[in-house]
XYZ file of C-alpha atoms in Angstrom:
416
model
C -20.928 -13.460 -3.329
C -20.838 -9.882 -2.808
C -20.292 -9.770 0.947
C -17.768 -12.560 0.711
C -15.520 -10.827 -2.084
C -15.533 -7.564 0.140
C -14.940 -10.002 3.599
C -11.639 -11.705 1.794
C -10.322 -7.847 1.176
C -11.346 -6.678 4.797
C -9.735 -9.726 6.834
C -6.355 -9.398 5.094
C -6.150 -5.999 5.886
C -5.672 -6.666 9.560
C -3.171 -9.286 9.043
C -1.330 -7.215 7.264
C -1.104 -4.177 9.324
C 0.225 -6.335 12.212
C 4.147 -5.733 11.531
C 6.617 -3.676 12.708
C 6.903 0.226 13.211
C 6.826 2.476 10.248
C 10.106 3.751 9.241
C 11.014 6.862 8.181
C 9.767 7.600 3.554
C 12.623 8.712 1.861
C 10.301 11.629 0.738
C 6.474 12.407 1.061
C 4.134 10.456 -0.699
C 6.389 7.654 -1.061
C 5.799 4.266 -0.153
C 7.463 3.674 3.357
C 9.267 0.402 3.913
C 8.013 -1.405 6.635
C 10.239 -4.609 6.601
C 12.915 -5.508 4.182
C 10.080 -6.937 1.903
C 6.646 -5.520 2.769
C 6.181 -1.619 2.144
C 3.299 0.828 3.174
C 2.046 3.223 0.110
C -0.201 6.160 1.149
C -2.325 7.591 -1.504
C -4.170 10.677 -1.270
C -5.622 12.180 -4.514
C -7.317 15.627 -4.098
C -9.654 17.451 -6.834
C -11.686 21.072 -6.500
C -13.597 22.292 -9.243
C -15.711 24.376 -10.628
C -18.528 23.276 -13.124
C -20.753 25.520 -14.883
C -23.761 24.455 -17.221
C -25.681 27.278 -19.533
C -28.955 25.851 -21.451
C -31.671 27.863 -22.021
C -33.886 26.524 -19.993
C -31.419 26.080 -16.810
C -27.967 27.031 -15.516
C -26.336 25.441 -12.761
C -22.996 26.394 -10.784
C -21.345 23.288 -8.540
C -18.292 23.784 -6.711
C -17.236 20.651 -5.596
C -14.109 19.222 -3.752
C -13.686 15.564 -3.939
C -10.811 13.696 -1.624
C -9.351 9.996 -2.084
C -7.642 8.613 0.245
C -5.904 4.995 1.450
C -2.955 2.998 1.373
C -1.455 -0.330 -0.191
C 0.636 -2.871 1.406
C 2.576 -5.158 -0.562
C 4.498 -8.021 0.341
C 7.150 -8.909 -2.557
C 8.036 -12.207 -1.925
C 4.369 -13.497 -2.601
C 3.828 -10.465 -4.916
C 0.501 -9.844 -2.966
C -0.861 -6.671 -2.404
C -3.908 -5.040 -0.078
C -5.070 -1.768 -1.055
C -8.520 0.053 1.132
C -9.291 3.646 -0.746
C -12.432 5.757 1.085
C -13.836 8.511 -1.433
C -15.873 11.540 -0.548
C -17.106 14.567 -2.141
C -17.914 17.830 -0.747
C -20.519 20.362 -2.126
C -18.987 24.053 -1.379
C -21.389 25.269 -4.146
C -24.723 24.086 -4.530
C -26.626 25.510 -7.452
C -26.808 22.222 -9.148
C -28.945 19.290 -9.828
C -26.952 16.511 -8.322
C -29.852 13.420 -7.545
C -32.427 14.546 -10.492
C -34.060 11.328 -9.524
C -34.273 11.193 -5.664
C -37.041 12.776 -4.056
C -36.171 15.879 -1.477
C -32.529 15.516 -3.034
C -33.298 16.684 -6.053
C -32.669 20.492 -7.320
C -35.260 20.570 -10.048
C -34.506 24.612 -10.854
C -30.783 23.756 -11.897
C -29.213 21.732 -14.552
C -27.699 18.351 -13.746
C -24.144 18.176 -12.611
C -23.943 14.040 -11.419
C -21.402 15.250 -8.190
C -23.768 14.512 -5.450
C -22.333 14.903 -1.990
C -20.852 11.216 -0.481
C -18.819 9.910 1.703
C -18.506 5.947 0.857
C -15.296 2.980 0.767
C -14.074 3.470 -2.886
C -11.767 0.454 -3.015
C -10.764 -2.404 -1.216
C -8.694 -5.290 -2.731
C -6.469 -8.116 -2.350
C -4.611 -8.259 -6.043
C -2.068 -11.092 -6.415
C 0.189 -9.783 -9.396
C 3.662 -10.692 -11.515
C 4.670 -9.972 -14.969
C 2.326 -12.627 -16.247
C -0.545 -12.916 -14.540
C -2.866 -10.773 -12.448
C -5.756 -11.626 -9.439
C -7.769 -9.023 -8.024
C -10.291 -9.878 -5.142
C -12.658 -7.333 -3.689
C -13.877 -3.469 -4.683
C -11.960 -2.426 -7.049
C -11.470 0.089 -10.312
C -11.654 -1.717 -13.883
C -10.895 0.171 -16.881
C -11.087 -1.859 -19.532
C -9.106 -0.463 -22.904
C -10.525 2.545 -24.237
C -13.200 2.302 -21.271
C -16.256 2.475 -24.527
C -17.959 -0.481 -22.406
C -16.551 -0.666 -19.025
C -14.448 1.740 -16.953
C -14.186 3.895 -14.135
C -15.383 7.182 -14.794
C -12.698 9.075 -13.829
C -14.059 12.348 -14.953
C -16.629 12.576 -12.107
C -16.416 12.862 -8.969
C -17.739 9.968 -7.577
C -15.904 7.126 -9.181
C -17.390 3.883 -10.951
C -16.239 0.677 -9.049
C -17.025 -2.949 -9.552
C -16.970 -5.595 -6.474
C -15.759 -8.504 -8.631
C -12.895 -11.050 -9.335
C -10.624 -10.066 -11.938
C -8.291 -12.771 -13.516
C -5.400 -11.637 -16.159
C -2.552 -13.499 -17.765
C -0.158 -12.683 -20.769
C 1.725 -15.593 -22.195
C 4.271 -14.875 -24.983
C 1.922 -12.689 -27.211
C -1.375 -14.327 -26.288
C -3.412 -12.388 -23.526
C -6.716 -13.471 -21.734
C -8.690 -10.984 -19.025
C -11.489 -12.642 -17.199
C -13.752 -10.799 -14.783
C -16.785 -11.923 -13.114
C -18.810 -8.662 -11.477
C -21.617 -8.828 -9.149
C -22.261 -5.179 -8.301
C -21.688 -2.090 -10.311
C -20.700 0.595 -7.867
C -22.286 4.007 -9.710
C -21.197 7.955 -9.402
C -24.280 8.921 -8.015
C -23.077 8.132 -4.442
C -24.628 6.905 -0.930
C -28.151 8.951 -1.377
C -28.994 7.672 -4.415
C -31.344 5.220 -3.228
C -31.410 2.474 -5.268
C -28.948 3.747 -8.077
C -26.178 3.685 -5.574
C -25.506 0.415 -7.159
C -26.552 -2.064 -9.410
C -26.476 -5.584 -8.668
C -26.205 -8.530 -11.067
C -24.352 -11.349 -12.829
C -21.923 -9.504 -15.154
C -19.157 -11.025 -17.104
C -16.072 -9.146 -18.903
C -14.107 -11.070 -20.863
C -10.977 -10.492 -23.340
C -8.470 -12.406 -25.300
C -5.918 -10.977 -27.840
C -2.647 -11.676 -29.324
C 0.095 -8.955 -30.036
C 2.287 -8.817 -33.216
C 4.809 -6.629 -32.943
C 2.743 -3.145 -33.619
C -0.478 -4.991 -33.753
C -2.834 -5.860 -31.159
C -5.890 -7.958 -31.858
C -8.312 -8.567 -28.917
C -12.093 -10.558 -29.117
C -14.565 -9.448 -26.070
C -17.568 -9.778 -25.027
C -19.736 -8.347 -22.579
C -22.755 -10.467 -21.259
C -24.888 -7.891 -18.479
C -27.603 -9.813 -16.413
C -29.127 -6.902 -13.910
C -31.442 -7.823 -10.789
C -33.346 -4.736 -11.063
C -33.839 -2.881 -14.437
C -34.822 0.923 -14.890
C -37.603 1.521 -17.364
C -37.627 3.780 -20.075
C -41.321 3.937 -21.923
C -42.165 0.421 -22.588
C -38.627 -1.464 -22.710
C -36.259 -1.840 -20.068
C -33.243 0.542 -22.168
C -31.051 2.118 -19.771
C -30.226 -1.171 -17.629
C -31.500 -3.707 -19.950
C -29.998 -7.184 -19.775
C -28.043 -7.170 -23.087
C -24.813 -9.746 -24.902
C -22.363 -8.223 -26.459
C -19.420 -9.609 -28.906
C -17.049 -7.811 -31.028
C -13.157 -7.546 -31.981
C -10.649 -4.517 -31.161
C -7.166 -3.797 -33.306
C -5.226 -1.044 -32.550
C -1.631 -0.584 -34.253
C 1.234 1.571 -33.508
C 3.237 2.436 -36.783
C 6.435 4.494 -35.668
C 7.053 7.094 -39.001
C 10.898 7.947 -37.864
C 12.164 9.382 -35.035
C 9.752 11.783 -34.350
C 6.162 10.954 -35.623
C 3.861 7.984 -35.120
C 0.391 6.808 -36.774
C -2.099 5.273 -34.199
C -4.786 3.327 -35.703
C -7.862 2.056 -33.883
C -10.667 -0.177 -35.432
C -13.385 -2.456 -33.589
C -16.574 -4.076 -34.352
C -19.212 -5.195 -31.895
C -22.897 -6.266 -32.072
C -25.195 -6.702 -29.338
C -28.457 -8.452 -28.296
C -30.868 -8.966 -25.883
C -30.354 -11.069 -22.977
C -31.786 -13.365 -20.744
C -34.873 -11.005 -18.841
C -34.621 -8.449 -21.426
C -38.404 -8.725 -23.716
C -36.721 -6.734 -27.096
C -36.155 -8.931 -30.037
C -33.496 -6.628 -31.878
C -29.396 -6.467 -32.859
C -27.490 -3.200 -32.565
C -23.887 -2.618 -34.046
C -21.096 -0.976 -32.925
C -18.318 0.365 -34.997
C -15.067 2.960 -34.359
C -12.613 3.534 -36.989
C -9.564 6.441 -35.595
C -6.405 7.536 -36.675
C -4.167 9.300 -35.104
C -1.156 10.732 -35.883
C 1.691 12.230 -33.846
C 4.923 14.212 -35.200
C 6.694 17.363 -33.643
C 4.600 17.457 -30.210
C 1.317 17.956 -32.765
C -1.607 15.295 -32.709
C -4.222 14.929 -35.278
C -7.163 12.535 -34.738
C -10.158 12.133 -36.900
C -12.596 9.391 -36.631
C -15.836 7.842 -36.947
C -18.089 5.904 -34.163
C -21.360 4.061 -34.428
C -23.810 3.013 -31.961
C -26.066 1.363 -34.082
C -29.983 0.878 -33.710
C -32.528 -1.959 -34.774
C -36.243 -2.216 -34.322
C -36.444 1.255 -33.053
C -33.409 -0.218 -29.757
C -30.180 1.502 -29.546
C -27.263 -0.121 -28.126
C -25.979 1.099 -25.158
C -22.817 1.066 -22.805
C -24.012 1.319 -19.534
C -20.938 0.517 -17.443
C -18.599 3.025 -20.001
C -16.337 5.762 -18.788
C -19.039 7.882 -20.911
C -17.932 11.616 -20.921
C -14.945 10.411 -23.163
C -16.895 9.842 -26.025
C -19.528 11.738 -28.367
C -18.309 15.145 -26.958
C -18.159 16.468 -23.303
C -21.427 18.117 -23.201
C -22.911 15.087 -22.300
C -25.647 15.389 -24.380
C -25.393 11.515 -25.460
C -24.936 9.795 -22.182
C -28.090 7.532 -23.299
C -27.826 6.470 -26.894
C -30.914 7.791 -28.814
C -33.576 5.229 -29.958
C -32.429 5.761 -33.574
C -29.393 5.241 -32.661
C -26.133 7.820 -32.811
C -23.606 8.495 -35.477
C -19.944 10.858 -34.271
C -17.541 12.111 -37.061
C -14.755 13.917 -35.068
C -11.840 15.428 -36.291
C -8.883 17.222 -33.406
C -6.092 18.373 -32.849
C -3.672 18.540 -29.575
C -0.538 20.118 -29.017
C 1.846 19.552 -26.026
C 4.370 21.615 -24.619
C 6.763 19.629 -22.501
C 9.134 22.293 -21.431
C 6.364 24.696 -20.366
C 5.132 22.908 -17.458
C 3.364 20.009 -18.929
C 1.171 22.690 -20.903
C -1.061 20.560 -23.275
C -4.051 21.932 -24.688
C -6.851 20.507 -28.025
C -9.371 21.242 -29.550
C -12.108 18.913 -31.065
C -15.243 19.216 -33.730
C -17.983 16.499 -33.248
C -20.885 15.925 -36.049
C -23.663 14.179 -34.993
C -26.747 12.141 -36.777
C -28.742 9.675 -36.139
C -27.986 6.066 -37.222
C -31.711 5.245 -38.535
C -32.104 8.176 -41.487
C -29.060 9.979 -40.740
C -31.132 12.624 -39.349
C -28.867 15.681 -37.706
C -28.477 15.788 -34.493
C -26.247 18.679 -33.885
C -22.315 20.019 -33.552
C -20.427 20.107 -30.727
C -16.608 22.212 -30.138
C -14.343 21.183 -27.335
C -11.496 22.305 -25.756
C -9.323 21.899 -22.943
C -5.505 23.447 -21.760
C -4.081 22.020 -19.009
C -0.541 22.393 -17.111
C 1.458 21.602 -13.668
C 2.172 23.421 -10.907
C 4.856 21.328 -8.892
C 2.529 18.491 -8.163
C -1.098 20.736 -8.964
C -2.196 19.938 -12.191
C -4.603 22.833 -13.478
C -7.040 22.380 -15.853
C -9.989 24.568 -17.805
C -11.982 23.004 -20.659
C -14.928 24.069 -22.448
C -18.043 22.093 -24.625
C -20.220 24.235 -26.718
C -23.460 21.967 -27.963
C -25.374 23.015 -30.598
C -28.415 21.634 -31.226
C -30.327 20.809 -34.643
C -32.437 17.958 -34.064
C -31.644 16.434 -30.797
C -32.023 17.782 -27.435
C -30.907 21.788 -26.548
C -27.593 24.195 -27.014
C -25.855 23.352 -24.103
C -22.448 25.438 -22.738
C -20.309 23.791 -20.288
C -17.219 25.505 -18.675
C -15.093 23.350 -15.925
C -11.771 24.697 -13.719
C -10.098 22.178 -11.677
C -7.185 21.999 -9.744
C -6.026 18.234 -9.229
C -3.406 16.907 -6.431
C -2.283 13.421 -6.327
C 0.712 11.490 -4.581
């Protein structure tokens, strides 16, 4: 199934590159018209940074420069689209632990920093799409809403992909997004022997209905992996699990210039099919967030629930957006993990873009509400003409669960 979802992307390529001359963009980085209705889109997205981790047991400094870069040719009249993306990522800096778990790779005397070194095909895709419905065919990059159980992990380097079929439609107010995975394309890159990727029988699927402000969506998340990673007695980390649960999210306009944004979901998850633990985790996220006068204010609350001494877990998440950006919680915790978080953001649209939050995280344990620790972050970002800058800053403390841990990243971002 694999090889034939990536064949279907690669032989349409071809066929579609056999057309006439390029003409002339109207400016760069703009898709080029190549007939009256097929047009070329070159993408190129460029990102250097600097990431610095301070425990007291190990530092590491990685200097990385990761480059994107494709195209997408879409034909309007039969709305059908090919897009090929190759990804690598250079290591101008070293002094970091990028393949902990690869022998020779690994840099045991420096912390972890997951941007490994690579040079692999990010994307390709054919993608049928109009305002209703949506196929995607091939290699491709699924964020699913907030990204809490699957999305592309933007943050890193190294993007996650899935090679899968993707099927959406929106009728009216009803909405239904089907997906059927078979390999889980990780950050870790081309060296990482067999964590490069994960192969399986995975299954995303979504239906909702929006109500005006309201959006209510059902999903579940059923994750059958051919090889699982053991941690002490249980397969945890890759274990086969089920998952169902139920998303709303509202958007309450409060006048002309402030807005309340309310998020609330529920899941609960279970073993599945090779997986030998008998147990049921639950899931729960309650936000609110309110905007007014370029000021945002979000405080929330987010369990990941534990039974029977198993934590649920999210291994296909966009991770490093939840439970603070130390990273500390990338695994959930056997006794589970519980995040009250309270920020606030402030934008500046007339200087540049400039943005910049700050955000308090409290963590315990689900099972006895044991403390695990505080975490601060912060971030400011603006734009340069088209180079978006960027510093931000996690300060871990620990009290019960794993070690104070400093994190400090710059980064300089150019896309088109």
């Amino acid at each position: 199934m694999k090889t034939m979802l990536l064949g279907a992307a690669a032989l349409a390529a071809p066929l579609a590159l056999a057309q006439p001359a390029l003409a002339a963009p109207k400016a760069f980085g703009y898709p080029v018209p190549v007939t009256d209705t097929l047009t070329f889109d070159p993408m190129l997205d460029a990102r250097l940074r600097w990431e610095n981790v301070d425990t007291p047991t190990k530092d590491a400094d990685a200097v990385t420069l990761r480059l994107r870069s494709g195209f997408e040719l879409k034909h309007a009249p039969s709305h059908l689209s090919v897009l090929a993306e190759a990804e690598s990522t250079l290591e101008i800096d070293n002094h970091f632990n990028g393949l902990a778990f690869v022998p020779g790779k690994a840099r045991p005397d420096y912390a972890v920093v997951p941007d490994a070194a690579n040079v692999e095909l990010n994307r390709l895709q054919i993608q049928y799409r109009t305002r209703q419905l949506g196929l995607t065919v091939g290699r491709q990059r699924i964020n699913l809403d907030d990204q809490r159980w699957v999305g592309g992990v933007a943050w890193r380097q190294n993007e996650q992909t899935f090679d899968a079929v993707r099927g959406e439609a929106t009728i009216g107010p009803v909405m239904a997004d089907v997906t059927y995975a078979n390999s889980q394309r990780t950050i870790y890159g081309l060296d990482a022997g067999p964590r490069t990727a994960y192969d399986g029988n995975f299954w995303f699927l979504q239906a909702g209905v929006k109500q005006g402000p309201v959006t209510i969506k059902a999903f579940s998340y059923l994750l059958d992996y051919d090889t699982k990673e053991q941690v002490g007695p249980l397969a945890i980390t890759l274990a086969d699990t089920q998952t169902y649960g139920v998303r709303a999210t509202a958007a309450l306009p409060l006048g002309k210039k402030a807005k309340l944004n309310l998020i609330g979901s529920y899941a609960h998850q279970q073993g599945w099919k090779d997986n030998p633990a008998k147990y049921g985790a639950d899931y729960v996220n309650a936000e609110a967030e309110l905007t007014a006068y370029d000021f945002t204010a979000t405080g929330g609350y987010e369990k990941l629930g534990s039974d029977k001494g198993i934590a649920l877990q999210t291994p296909m998440a966009t991770l490093h957006k939840f439970n603070g950006w130390a990273d500390l919680f990338l695994t959930t915790p056997k006794s589970g993990l519980e995040d009250v978080y309270v920020g606030l953001a402030r934008a500046f649209p007339k200087l540049h873009g400039l943005n910049a939050n700050v955000t308090w995280h409290d963590f315990h344990s689900d099972v006895g509400h044991v403390k695990f620790g505080e975490e601060w972050d912060a971030s400011v970002g603006f734009k340069v003409r088209k180079v978006a800058l960027l510093a931000k800053y996690a300060d871990y403390k620990a009290k019960g669960f794993g070690v104070d841990t400093t994190k400090f990243w710059l980064e300089a971002d150019y896309a088109f």
